[in-house]
Coordinates of C-alpha atoms in Angstrom, one line a residue:
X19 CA -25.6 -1.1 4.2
X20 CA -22.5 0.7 5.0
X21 CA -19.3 -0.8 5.0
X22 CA -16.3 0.4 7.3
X23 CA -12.4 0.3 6.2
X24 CA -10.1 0.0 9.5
X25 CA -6.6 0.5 7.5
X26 CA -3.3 2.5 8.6
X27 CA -4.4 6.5 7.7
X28 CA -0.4 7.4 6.3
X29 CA -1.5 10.2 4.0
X30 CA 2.0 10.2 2.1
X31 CA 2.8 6.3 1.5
X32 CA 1.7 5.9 -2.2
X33 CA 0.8 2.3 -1.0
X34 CA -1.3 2.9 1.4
X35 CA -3.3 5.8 -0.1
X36 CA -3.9 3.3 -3.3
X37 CA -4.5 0.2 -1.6
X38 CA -7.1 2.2 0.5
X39 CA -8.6 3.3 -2.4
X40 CA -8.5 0.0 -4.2
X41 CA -10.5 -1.4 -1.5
X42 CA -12.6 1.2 -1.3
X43 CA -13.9 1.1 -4.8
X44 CA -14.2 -3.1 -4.7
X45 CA -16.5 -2.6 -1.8
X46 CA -18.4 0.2 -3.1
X47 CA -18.9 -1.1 -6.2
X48 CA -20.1 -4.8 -4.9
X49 CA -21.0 -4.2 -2.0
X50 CA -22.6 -0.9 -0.7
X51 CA -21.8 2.4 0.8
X52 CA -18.1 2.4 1.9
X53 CA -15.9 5.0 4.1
X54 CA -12.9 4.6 5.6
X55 CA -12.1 4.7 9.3
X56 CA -8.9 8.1 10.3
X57 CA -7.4 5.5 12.1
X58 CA -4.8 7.6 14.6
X59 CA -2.6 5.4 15.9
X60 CA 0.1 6.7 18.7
X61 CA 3.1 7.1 16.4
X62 CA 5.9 8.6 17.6
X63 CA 8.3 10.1 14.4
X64 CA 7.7 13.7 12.5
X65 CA 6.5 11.9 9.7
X66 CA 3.4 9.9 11.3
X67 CA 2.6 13.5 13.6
X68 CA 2.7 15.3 10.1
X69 CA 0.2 12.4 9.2
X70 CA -2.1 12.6 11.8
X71 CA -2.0 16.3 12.0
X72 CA -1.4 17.4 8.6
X73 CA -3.4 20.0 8.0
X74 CA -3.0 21.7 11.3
X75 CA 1.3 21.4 10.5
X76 CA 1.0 22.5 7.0
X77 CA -1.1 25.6 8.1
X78 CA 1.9 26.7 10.8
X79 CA 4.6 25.8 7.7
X80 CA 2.8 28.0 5.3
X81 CA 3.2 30.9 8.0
X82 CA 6.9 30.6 7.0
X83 CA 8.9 31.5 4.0
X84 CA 9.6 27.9 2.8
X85 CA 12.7 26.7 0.3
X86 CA 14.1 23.6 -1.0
X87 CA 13.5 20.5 0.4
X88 CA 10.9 21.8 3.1
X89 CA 9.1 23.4 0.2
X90 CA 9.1 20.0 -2.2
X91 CA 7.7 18.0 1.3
X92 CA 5.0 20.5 1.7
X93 CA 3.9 20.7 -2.1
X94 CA 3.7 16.6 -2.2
X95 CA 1.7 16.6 1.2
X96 CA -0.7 18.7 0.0
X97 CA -1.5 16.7 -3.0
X98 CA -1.4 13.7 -1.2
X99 CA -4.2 15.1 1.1
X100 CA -6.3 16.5 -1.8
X101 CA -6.3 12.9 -3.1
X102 CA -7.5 11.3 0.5
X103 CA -10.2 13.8 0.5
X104 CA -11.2 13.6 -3.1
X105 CA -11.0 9.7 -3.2
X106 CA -10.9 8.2 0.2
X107 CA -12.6 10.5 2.5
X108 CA -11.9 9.6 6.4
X109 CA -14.0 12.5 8.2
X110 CA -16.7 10.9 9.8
X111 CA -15.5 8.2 11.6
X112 CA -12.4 8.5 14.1
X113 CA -10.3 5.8 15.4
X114 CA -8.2 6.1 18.4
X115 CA -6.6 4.4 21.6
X116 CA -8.3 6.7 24.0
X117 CA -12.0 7.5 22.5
X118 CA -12.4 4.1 20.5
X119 CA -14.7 4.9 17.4
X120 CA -16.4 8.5 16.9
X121 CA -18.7 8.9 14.5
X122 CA -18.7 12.5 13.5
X123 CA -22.4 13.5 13.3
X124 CA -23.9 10.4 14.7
X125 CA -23.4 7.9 11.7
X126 CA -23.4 4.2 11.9
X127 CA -21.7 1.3 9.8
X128 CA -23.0 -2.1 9.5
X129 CA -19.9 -4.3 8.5
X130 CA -16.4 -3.5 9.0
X131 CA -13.7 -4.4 6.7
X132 CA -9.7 -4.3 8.1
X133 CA -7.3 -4.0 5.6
X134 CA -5.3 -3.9 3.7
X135 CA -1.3 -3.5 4.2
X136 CA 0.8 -3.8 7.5
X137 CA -2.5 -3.1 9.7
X138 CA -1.5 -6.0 12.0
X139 CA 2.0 -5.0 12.3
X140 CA 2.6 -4.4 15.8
X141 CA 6.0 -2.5 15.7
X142 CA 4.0 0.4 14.7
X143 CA 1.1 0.6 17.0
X144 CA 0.6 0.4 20.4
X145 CA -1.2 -2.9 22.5
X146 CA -4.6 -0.9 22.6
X147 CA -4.2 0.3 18.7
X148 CA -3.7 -3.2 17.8
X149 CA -7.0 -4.5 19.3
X150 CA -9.0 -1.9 17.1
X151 CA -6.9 -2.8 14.8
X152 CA -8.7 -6.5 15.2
X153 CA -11.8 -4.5 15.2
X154 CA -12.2 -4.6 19.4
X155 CA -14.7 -1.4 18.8
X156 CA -17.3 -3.2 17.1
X157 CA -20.3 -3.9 18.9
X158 CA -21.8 -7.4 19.4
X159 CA -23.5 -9.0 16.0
X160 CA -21.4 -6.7 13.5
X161 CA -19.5 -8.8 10.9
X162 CA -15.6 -8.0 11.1
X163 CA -13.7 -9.1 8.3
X164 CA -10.2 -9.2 6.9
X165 CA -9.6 -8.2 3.3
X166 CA -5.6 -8.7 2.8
X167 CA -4.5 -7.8 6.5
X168 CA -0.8 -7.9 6.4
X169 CA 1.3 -8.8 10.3
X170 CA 4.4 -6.9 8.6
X171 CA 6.4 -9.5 10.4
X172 CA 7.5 -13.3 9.9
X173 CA 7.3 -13.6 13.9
X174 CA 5.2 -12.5 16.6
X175 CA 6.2 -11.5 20.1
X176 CA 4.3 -13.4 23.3
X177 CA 2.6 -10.0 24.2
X178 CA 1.0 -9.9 20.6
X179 CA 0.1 -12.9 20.5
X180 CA -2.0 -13.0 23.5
X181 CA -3.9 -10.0 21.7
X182 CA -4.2 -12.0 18.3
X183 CA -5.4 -14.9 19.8
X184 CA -8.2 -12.6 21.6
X185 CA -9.7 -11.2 18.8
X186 CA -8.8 -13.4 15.5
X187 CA -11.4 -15.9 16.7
X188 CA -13.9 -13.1 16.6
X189 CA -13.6 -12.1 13.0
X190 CA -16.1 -13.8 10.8
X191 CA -13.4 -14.7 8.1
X192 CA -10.2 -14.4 7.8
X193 CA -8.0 -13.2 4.6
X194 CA -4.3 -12.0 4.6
X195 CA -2.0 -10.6 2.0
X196 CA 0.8 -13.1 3.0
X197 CA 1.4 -17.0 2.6
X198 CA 3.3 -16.6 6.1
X199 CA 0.6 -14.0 7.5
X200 CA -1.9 -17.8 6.9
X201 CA 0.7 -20.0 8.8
X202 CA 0.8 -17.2 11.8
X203 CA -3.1 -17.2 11.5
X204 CA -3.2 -20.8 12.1
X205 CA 0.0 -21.4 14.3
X206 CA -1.5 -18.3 16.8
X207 CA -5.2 -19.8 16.6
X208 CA -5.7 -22.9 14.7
X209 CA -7.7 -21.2 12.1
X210 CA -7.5 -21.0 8.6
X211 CA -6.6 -17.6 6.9
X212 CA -7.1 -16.9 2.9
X213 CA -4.6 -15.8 1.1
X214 CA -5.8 -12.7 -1.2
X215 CA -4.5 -10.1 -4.0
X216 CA -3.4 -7.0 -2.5
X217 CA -6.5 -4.2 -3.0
X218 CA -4.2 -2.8 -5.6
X219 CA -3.9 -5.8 -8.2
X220 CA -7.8 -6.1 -7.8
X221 CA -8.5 -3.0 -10.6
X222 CA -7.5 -3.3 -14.0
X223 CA -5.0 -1.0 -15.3
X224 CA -8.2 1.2 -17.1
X225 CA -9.9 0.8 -14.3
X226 CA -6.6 2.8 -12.6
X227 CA -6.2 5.1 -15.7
X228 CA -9.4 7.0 -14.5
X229 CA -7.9 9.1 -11.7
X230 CA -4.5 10.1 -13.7
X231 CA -4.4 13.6 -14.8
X232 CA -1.6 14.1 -17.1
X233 CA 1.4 14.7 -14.6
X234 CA 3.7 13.0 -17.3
X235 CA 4.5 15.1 -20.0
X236 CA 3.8 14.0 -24.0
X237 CA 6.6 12.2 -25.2
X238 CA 8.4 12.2 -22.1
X239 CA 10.9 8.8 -22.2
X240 CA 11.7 7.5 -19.2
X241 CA 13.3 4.8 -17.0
X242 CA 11.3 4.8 -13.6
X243 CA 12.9 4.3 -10.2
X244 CA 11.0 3.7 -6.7
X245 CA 13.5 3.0 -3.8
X246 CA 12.9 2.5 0.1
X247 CA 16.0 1.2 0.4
X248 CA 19.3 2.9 -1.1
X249 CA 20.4 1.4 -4.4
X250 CA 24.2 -0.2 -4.3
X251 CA 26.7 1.6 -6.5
X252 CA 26.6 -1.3 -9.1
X253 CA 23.2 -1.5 -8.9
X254 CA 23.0 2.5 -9.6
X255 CA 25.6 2.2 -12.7
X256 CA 22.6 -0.7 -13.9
X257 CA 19.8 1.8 -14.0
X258 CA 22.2 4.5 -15.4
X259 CA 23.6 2.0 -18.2
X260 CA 20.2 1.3 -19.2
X261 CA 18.6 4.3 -19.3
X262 CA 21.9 5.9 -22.0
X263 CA 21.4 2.8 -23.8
X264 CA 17.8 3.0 -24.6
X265 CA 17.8 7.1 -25.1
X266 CA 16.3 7.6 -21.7
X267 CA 16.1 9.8 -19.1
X268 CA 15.7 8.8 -15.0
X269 CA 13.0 9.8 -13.3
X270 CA 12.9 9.0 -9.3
X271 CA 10.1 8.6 -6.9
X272 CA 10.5 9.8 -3.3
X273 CA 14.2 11.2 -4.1
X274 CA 15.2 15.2 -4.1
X275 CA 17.8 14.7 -6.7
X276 CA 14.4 14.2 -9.2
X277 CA 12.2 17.6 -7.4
X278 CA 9.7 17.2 -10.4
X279 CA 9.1 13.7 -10.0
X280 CA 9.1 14.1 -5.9
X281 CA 5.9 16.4 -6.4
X282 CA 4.2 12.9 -7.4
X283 CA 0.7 12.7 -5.7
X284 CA -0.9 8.8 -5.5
X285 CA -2.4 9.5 -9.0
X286 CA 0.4 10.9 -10.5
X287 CA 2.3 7.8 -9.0
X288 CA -0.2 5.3 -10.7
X289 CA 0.9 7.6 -14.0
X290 CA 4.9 7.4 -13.5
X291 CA 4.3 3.7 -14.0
X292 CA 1.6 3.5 -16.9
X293 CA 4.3 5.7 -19.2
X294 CA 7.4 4.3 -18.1
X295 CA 9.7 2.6 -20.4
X296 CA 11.4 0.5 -17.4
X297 CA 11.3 0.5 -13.8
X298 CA 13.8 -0.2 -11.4
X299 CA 13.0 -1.0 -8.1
X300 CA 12.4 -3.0 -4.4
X301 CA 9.0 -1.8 -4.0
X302 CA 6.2 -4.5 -3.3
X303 CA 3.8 -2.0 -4.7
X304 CA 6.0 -0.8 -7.7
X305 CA 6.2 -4.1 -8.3
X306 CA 2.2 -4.6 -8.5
X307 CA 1.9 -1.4 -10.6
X308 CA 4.3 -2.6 -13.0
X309 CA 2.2 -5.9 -13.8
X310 CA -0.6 -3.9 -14.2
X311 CA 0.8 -1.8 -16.7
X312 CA 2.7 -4.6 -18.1
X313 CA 6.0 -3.2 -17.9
X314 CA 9.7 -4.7 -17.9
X315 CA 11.1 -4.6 -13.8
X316 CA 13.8 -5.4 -11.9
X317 CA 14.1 -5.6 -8.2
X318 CA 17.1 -5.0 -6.6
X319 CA 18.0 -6.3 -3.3
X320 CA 18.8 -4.5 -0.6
X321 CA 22.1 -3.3 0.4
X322 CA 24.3 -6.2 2.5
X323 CA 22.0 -9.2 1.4
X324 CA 21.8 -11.3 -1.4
X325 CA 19.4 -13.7 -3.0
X326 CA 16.3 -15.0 -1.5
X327 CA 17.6 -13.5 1.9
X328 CA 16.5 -10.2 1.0
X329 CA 12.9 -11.3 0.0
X330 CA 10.6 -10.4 2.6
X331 CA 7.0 -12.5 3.0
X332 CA 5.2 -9.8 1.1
X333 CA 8.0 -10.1 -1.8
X334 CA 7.7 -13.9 -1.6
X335 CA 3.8 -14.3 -1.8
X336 CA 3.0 -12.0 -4.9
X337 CA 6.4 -13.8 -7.0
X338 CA 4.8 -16.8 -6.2
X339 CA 1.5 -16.3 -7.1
X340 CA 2.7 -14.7 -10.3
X341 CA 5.9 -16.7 -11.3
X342 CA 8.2 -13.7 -10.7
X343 CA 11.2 -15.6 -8.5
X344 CA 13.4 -14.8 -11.3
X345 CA 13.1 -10.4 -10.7
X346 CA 14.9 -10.4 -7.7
X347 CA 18.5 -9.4 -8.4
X348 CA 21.6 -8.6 -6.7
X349 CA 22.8 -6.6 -9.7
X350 CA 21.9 -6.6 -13.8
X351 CA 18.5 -7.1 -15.2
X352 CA 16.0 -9.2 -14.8
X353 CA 15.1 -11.5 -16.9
X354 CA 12.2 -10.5 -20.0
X355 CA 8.5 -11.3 -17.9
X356 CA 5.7 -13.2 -19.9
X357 CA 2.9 -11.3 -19.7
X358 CA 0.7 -13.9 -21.2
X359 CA 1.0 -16.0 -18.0
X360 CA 1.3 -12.9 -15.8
X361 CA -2.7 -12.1 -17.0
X362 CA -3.8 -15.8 -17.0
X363 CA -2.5 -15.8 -13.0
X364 CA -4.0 -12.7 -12.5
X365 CA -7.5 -13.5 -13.8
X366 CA -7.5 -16.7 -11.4
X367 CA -6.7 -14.8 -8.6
X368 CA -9.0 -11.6 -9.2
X369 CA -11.3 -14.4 -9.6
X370 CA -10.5 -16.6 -6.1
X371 CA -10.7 -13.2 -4.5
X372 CA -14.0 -11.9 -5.4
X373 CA -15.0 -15.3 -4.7
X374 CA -14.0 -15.5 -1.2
X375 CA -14.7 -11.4 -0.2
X376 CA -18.5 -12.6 -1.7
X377 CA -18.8 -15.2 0.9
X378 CA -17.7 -13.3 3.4
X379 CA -19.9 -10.2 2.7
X380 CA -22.5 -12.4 2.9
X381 CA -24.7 -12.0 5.6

């Protein structure tokens, strides 16, 4: 029995990569033989052509003499691509808007699995990506499920919706990472959707220890920052205040003025966070690594909003599940998280989650 991941294929979002391999290793673990889909959707920006063609663009870079920046983008790529095809091979099936599903030497699937992350967000993809992305390419009397599908979005255009309302009905269950992704499920359909743990919070934090390999020096003290957004001033003088006070130093995900830490891989990422002394972020998967790793977080919201404003559905769903309303901060720290009832949460839903991806791996 071989089992088929349809999730995005963006080789340098830390995210994806580990939520792909969370899933991955839940499957193949319970369920069977699993291999992920190279999903290559028609996006338009440098970035998602350096995805989809990366080793072909990493070849013509390395014909150049390289410095600085270029250099640092090039190093990380590389060792995000080394842990795709260690981990999370995507070579013998192909995914696209124009062939449908290739298998590369004639191999078959019998289940496919779609999800996790934004694979229903339809900003991204085009009308044609989002129907495989609702599994359109399997053939009649294959099982499609959802394992934490995520829309991405609290609304849904009439265009998408026509598509959704195609192909939902044809899944044979339903589960989504989002309390709203459920109400647009239902509201679209007038079917029920389950809400599940991200792929990520379904390992235990030894379970993730496996794939580090000692990117963080000994003894190296550290406060941990992971930003998509750019942190305010006050906000900045926070994470600054902090780290002098408690004798540490900053190190930054995904920013240049830290070219050590922006080498990071998706294992050396799960690392940053088991060492750290403190993170600092407005990451929904920073946030999920930290309560792995039980460590102290803030999350700071974005520049020009406040409060609950700033709290996207994603944000909103795992506080909720976990009791974590009281992380999000305009400015300061966040108040001291009790990891007892952190763990006791997180052992009902691990166990509401293997419950439900049993029944609907069932055949």
């Amino acid at each position: 029995m071989t089992n088929l991941i349809v999730t995005i294929s963006d080789y340098t979002n830390y995210g994806n990569r580990l939520q792909n391999y969370a899933l991955s290793r839940l499957l193949s673990d319970n369920y069977g033989e699993t291999t992920t889909v190279r999903f290559q959707t028609r996006l338009p920006t440098f970035r998602h052509k350096l995805i989809r063609n990366g080793r072909k663009i990493a070849g013509r870079i390395r014909t150049h003499i390289v410095r600085g920046e270029r250099l640092l983008t090039l190093q990380r790529t590389r060792k995000c691509l080394a842990f795709t095809r260690k981990y999370i091979p995507d070579d013998r099936f192909t995914l696209t808007d124009y062939s449908g599903l290739k298998a590369a030497h004639g191999d078959i699937y019998d289940r496919v699995i779609i999800g996790s992350d934004q694979i229903w967000n339809y900003n991204w993809i085009n009308r044609r990506d989002l129907e495989l992305a609702l599994g359109s390419f399997a053939p009649a009397g294959c099982p499609v499920i959802s394992y934490a599908a995520s829309f991405g979005v609290s609304s849904i255009d009439e265009d998408a919706q026509a598509v959704f309302k195609q192909y939902l009905p044809k899944l044979k269950a339903i589960s989504v990472r989002e309390f709203r992704g459920a109400e647009l499920v239902t509201e679209m359909t007038g079917l029920d959707a389950t809400v599940v743990l991200d792929p990520t919070l379904m390992l235990t934090a030894n379970d993730w220890k496996t794939i580090t390999e000692g990117f963080v020096p000994k003894d190296d003290k550290y406060v941990l920052t992971y930003f998509l957004g750019h942190p305010s001033d006050e906000q900045e003088k926070n994470i600054q205040e902090y780290a002098k006070k408690h004798g540490c130093k900053i190190r930054r995900i995904l920013d240049m003025r830290d070219p050590q830490t922006y080498l990071a891989g998706p294992q050396d990422f799960v690392e940053l966070f088991s060492k750290t002394e403190y993170v600092f972020t407005d990451s929904y998967h920073a946030c999920c690594f930290s309560m792995l790793f039980h460590k102290q977080f803030t999350v700071f919201n974005r520049a020009n909003m406040t409060g609950k404003s700033s709290m996207n559905s994603r944000m909103e769903t795992l506080f909720r599940l976990f009791d974590l309303e009281s992380v999000m901060m305009d400015a300061g720290l966040a108040p001291t998280i009790d990891y007892e009832n952190v763990d006791r949460l997180l052992a009902e839903h691990r166990e509401r989650s293997h419950a439900w991806l049993a029944e609907a791996m069932h055949n």
